[in-house]
PDB file of C-alpha atoms in Angstrom:
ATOM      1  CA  UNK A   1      14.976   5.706   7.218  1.00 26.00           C
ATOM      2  CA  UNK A   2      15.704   2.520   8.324  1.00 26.00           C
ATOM      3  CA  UNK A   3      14.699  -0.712  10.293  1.00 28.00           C
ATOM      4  CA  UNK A   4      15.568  -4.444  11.392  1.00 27.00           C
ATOM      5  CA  UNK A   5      14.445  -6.898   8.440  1.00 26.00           C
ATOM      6  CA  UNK A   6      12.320  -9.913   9.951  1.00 26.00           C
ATOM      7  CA  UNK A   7      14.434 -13.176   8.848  1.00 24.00           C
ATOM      8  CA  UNK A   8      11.111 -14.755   8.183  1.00 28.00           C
ATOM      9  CA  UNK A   9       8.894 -14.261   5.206  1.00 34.00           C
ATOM     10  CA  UNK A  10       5.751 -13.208   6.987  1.00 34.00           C
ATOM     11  CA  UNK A  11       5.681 -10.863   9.281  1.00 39.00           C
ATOM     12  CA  UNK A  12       3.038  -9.052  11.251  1.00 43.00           C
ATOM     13  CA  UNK A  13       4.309  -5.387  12.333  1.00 41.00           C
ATOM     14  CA  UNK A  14       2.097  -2.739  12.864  1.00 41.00           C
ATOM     15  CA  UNK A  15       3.113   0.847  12.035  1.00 41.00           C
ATOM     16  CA  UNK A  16       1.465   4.421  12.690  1.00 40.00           C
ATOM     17  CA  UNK A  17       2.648   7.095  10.049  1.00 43.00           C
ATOM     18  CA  UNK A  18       4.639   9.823  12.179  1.00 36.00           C
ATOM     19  CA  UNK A  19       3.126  12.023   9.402  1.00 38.00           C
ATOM     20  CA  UNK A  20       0.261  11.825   6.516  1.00 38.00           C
ATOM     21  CA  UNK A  21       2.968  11.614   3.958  1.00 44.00           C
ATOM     22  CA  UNK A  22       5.502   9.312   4.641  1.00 44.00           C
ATOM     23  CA  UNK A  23       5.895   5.864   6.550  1.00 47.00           C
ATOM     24  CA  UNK A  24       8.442   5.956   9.299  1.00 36.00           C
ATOM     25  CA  UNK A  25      11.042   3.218  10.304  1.00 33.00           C
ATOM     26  CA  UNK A  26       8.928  -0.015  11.070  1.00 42.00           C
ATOM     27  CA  UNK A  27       8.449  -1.337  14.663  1.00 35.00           C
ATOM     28  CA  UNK A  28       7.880  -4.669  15.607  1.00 35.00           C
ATOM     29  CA  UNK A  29       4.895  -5.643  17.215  1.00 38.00           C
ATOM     30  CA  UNK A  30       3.860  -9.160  15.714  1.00 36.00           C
ATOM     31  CA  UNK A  31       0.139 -10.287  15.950  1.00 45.00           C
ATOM     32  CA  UNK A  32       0.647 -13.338  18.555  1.00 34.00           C
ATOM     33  CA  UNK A  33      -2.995 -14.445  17.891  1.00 44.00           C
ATOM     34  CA  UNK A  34      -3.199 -18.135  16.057  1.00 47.00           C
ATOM     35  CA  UNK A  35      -5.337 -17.670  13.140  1.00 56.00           C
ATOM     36  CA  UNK A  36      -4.895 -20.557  10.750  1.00 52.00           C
ATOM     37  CA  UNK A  37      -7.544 -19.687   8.004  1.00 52.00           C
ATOM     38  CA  UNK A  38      -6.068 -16.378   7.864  1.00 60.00           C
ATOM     39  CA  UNK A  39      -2.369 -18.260   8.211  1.00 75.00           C
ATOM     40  CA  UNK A  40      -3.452 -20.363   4.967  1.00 90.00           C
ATOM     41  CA  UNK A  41      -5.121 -17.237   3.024  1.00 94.00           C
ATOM     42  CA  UNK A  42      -2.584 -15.391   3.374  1.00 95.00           C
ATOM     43  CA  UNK A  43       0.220 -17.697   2.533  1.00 95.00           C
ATOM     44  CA  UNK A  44      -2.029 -19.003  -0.495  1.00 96.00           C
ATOM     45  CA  UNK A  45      -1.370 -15.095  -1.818  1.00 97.00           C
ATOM     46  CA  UNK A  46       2.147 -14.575  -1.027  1.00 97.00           C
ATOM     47  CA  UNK A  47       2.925 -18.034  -2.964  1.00 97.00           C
ATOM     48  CA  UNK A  48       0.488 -16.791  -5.909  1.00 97.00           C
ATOM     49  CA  UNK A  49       2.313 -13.169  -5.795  1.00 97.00           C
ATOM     50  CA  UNK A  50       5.541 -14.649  -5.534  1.00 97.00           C
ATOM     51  CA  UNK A  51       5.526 -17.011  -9.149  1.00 97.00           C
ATOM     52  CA  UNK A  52       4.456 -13.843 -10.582  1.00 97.00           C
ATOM     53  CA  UNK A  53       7.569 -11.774  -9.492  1.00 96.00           C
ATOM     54  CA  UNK A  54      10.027 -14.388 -10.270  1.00 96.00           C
ATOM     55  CA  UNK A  55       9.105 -14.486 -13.558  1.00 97.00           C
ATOM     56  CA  UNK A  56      10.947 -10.965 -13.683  1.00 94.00           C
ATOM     57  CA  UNK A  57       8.639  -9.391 -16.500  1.00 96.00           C
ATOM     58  CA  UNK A  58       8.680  -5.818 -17.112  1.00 95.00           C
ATOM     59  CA  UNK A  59       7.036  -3.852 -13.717  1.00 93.00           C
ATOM     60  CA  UNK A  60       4.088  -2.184 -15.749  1.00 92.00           C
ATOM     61  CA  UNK A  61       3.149  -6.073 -16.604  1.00 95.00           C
ATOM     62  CA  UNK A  62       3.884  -7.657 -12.923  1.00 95.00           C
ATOM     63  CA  UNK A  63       1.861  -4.772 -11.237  1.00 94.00           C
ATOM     64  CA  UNK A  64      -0.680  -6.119 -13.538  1.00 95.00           C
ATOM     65  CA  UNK A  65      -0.770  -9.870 -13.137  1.00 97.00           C
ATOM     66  CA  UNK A  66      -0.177  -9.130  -9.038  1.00 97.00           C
ATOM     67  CA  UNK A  67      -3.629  -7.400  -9.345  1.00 97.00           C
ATOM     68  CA  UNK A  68      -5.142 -10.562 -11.034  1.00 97.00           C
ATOM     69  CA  UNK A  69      -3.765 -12.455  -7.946  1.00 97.00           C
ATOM     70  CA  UNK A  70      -4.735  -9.954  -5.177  1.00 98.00           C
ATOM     71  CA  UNK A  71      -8.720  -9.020  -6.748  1.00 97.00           C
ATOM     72  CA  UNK A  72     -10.227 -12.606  -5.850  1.00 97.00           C
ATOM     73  CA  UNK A  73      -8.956 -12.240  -1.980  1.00 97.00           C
ATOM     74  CA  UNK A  74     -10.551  -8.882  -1.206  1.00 97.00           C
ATOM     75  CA  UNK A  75     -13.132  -8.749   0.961  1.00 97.00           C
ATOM     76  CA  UNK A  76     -12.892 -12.285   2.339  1.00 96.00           C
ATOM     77  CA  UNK A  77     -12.972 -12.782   6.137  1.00 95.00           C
ATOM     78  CA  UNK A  78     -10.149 -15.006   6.684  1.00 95.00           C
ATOM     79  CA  UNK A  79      -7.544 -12.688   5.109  1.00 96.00           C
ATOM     80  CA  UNK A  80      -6.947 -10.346   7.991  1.00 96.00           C
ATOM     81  CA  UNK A  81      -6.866 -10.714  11.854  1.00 95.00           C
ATOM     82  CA  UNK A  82      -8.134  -8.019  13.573  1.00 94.00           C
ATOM     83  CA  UNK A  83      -5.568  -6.758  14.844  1.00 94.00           C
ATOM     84  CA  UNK A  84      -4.534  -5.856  11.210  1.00 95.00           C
ATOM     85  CA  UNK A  85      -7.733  -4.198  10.706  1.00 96.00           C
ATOM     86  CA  UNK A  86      -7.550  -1.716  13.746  1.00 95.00           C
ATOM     87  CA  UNK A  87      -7.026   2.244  12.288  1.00 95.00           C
ATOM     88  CA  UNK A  88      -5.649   4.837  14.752  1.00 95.00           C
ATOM     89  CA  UNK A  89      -7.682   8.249  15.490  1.00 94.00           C
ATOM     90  CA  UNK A  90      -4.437  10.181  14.361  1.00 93.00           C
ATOM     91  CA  UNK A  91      -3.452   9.100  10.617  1.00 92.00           C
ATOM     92  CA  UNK A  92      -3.712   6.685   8.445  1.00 92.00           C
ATOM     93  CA  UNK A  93      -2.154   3.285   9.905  1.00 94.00           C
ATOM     94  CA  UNK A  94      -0.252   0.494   8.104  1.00 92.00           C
ATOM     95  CA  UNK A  95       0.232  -3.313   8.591  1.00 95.00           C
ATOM     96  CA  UNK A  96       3.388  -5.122   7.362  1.00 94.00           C
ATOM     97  CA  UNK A  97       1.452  -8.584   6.226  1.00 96.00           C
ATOM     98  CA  UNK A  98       4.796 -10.169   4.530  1.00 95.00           C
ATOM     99  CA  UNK A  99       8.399  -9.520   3.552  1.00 94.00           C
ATOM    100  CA  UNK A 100       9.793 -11.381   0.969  1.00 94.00           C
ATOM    101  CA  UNK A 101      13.315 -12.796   2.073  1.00 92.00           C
ATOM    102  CA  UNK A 102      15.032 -11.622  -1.120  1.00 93.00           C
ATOM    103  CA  UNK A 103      13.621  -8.134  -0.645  1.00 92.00           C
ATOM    104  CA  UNK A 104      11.565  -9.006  -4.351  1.00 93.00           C
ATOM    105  CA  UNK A 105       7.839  -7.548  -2.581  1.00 96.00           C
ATOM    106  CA  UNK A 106       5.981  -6.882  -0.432  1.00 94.00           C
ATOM    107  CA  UNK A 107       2.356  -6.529   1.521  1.00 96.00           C
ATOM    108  CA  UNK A 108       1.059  -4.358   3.546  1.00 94.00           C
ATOM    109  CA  UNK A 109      -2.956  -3.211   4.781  1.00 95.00           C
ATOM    110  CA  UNK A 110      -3.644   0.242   5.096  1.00 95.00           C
ATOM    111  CA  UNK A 111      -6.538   1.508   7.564  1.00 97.00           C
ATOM    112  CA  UNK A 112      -8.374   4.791   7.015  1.00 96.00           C
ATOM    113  CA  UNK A 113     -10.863   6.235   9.322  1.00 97.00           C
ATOM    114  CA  UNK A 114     -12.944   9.202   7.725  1.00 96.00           C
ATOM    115  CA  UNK A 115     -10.579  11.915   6.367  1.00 95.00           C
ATOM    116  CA  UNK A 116      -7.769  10.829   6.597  1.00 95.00           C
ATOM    117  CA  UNK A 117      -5.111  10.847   3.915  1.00 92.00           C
ATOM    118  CA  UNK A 118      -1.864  11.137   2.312  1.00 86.00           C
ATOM    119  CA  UNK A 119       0.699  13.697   0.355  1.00 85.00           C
ATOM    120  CA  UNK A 120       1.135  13.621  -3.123  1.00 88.00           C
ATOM    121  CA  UNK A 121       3.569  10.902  -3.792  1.00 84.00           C
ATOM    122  CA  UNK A 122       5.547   8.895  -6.011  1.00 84.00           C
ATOM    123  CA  UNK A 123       6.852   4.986  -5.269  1.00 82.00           C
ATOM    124  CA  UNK A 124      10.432   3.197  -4.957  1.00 74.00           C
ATOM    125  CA  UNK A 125       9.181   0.451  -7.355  1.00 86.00           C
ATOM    126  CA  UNK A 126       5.482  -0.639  -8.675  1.00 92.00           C
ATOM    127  CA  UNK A 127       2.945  -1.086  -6.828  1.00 91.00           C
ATOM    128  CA  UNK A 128      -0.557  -2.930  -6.584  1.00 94.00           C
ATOM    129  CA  UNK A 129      -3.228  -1.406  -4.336  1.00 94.00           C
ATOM    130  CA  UNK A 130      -6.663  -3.076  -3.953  1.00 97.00           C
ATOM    131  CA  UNK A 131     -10.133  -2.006  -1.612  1.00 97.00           C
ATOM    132  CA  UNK A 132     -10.463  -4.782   1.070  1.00 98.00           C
ATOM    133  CA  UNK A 133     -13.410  -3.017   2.882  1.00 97.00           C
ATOM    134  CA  UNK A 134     -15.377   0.396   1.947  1.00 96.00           C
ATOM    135  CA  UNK A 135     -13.986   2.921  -0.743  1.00 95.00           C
ATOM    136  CA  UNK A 136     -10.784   4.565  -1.490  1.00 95.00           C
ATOM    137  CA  UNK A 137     -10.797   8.248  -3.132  1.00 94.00           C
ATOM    138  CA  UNK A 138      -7.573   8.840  -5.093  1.00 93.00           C
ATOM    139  CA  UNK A 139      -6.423  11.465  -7.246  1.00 91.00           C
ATOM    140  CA  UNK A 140      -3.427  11.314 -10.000  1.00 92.00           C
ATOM    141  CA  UNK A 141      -1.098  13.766 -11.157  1.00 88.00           C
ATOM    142  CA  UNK A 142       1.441  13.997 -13.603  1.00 86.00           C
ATOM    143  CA  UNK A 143       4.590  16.595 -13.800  1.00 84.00           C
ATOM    144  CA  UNK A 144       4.096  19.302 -16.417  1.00 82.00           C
ATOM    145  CA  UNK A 145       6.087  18.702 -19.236  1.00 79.00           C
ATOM    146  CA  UNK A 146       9.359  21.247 -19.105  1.00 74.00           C
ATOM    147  CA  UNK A 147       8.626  22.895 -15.743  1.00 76.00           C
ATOM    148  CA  UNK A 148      11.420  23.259 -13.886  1.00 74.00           C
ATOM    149  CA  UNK A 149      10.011  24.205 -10.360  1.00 72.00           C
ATOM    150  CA  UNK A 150       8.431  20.386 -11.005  1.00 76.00           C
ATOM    151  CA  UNK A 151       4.644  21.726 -10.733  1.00 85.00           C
ATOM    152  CA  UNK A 152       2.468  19.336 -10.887  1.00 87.00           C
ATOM    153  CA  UNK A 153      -1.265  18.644 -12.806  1.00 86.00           C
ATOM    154  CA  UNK A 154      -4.184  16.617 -11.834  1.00 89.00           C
ATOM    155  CA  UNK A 155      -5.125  14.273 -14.498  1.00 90.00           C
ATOM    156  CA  UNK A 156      -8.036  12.117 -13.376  1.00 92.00           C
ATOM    157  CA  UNK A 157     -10.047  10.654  -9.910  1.00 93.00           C
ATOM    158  CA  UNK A 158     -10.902   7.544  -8.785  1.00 93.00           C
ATOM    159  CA  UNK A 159     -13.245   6.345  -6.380  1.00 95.00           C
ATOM    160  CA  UNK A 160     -11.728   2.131  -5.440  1.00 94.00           C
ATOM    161  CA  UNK A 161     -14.546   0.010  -4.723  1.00 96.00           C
ATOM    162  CA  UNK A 162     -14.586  -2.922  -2.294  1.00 96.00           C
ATOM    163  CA  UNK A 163     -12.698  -5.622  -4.534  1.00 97.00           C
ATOM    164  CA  UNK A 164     -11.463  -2.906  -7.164  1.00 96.00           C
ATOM    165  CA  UNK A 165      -7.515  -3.160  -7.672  1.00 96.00           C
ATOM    166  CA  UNK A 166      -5.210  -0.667  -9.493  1.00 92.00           C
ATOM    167  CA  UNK A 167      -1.300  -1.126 -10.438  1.00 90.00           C
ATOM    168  CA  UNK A 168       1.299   1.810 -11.070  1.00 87.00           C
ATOM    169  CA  UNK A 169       4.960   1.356 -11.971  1.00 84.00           C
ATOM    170  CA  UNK A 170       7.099   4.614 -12.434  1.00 82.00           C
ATOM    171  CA  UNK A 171       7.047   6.764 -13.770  1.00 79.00           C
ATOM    172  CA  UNK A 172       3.430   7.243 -14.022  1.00 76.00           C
ATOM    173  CA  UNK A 173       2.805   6.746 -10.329  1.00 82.00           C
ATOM    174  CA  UNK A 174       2.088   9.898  -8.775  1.00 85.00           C
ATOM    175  CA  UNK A 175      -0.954   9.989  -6.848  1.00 86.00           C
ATOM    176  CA  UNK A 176      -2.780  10.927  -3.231  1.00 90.00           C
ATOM    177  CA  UNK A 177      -5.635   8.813  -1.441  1.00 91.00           C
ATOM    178  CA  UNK A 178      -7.892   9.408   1.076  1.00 93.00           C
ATOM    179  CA  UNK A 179     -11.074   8.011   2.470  1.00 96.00           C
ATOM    180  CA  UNK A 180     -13.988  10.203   1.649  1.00 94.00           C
ATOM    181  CA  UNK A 181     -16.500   8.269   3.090  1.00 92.00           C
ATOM    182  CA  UNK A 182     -17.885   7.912   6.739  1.00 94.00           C
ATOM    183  CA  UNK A 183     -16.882   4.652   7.816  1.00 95.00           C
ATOM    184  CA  UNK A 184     -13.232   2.800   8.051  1.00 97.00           C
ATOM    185  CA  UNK A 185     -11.745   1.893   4.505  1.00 97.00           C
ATOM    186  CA  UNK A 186      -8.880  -0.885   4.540  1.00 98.00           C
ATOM    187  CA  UNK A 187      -7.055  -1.696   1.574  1.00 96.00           C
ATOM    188  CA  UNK A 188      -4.000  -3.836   0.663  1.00 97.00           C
ATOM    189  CA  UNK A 189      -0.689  -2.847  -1.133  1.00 95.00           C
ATOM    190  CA  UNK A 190       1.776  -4.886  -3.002  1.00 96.00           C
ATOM    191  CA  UNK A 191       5.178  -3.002  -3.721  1.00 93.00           C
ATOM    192  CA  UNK A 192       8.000  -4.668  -6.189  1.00 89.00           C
ATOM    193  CA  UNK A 193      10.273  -3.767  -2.782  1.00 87.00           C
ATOM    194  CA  UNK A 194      10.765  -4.743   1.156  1.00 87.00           C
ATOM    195  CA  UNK A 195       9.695  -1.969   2.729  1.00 79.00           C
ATOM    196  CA  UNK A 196      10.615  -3.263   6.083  1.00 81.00           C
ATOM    197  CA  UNK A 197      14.327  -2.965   5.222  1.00 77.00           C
ATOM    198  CA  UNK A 198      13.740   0.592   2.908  1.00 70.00           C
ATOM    199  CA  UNK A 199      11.443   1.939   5.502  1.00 73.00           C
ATOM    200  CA  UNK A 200       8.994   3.461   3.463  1.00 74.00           C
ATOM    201  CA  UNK A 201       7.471   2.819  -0.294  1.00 77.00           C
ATOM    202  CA  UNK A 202       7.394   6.465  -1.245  1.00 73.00           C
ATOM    203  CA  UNK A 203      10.325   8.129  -3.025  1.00 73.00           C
ATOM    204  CA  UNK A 204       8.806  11.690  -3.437  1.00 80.00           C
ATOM    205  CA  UNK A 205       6.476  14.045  -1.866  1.00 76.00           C
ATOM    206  CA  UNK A 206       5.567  16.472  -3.823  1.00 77.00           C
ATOM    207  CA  UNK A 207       4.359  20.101  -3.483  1.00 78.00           C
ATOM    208  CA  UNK A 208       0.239  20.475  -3.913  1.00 80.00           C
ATOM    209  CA  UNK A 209      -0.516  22.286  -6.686  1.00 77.00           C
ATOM    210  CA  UNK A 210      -1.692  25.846  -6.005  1.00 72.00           C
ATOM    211  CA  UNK A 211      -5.268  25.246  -6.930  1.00 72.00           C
ATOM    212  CA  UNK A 212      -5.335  22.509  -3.929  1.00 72.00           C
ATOM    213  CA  UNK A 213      -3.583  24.592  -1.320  1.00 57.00           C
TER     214      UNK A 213
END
């Protein structure tokens, strides 16, 4: 899939999954509001996410520092609009926060309403997720060892808190989420990728095991 790259390095496109799996190609549709405090929040975490990534460590180590920079900015009020907070009755729905120019990361906030959820998927590079507002449910998998048909195994699941962040970096990055709860859940996501120019941050879906079917 793919889509026009912003030439700035923040952008503010709003996207609705054409399916609970995937992202689609990213649409423009820029939040004209003027919100400085948000403007300087956010800016203050793209520069702080930015000397981590250009010290080109290995991505199991960056995913890790990148959640020491996103934890102490969840939850605050000047970090979205609200426009990036708005969900969609349908699926899941995703905000493109920022871009970096040199395609090295990027940020994005996810909105859940009740229920609703991904696939079982995998990531084009690491990744950072942390809960902005509710709880996140997740569930991780890992290939059985020698299995040719690729069958998976759930290992382990999580329940995010508000302010709880998580890292992956492949392989060990196969996971679903959902919100379990009853009210909207937002979180933020840091890939080691532009998504806006890759169209999506998920390399594989994979097949649910039988026991979930």
């Amino acid at each position: 899939m793919t889509s026009s790259r912003s030439t700035t390095t923040r952008t503010g496109v709003s996207t609705r999954p054409g399916r609970q799996d995937h992202h689609p190609g990213l649409q423009d549709h820029p939040d004209r509001q003027d919100h400085p405090g948000r403007r300087d929040r956010l800016d203050h975490l793209v520069h702080e996410i930015r000397a981590v990534v250009r010290r080109g460590l290995p991505p199991d180590r960056t995913a890790g520092l990148v959640g020491d920079r996103l934890a102490p900015h969840l939850g605050a009020a000047d970090l979205l609009t609200d426009r990036q907070c708005e969900g969609d009755a349908d699926r899941y729905r995703q905000h493109v926060l920022h871009a970096e120019e040199d395609g090295g990361f990027s940020i994005v906030s996810l909105v859940w309403l009740p229920g609703q959820r991904t696939g079982i998927h995998d990531h084009v590079s690491w990744c950072v997720t942390g809960v902005h507002q509710g709880r996140e449910h997740e569930r991780r998998y890992e290939l059985i060892p020698g299995d040719p048909a690729g069958r998976l195994v759930a290992t382990r699941d999580v329940v995010n808190e508000q302010g709880q962040v998580c890292g992956f970096a492949p392989p060990g990055d196969i996971h679903r989420v959902w919100n379990g709860g009853t009210g909207k859940a937002i979180s933020l996501h840091v890939y080691g990728a532009d998504i806006t120019r890759l169209g999506t941050s998920i390399r594989r879906v994979y097949r649910e095991p039988e026991d979930e079917v």
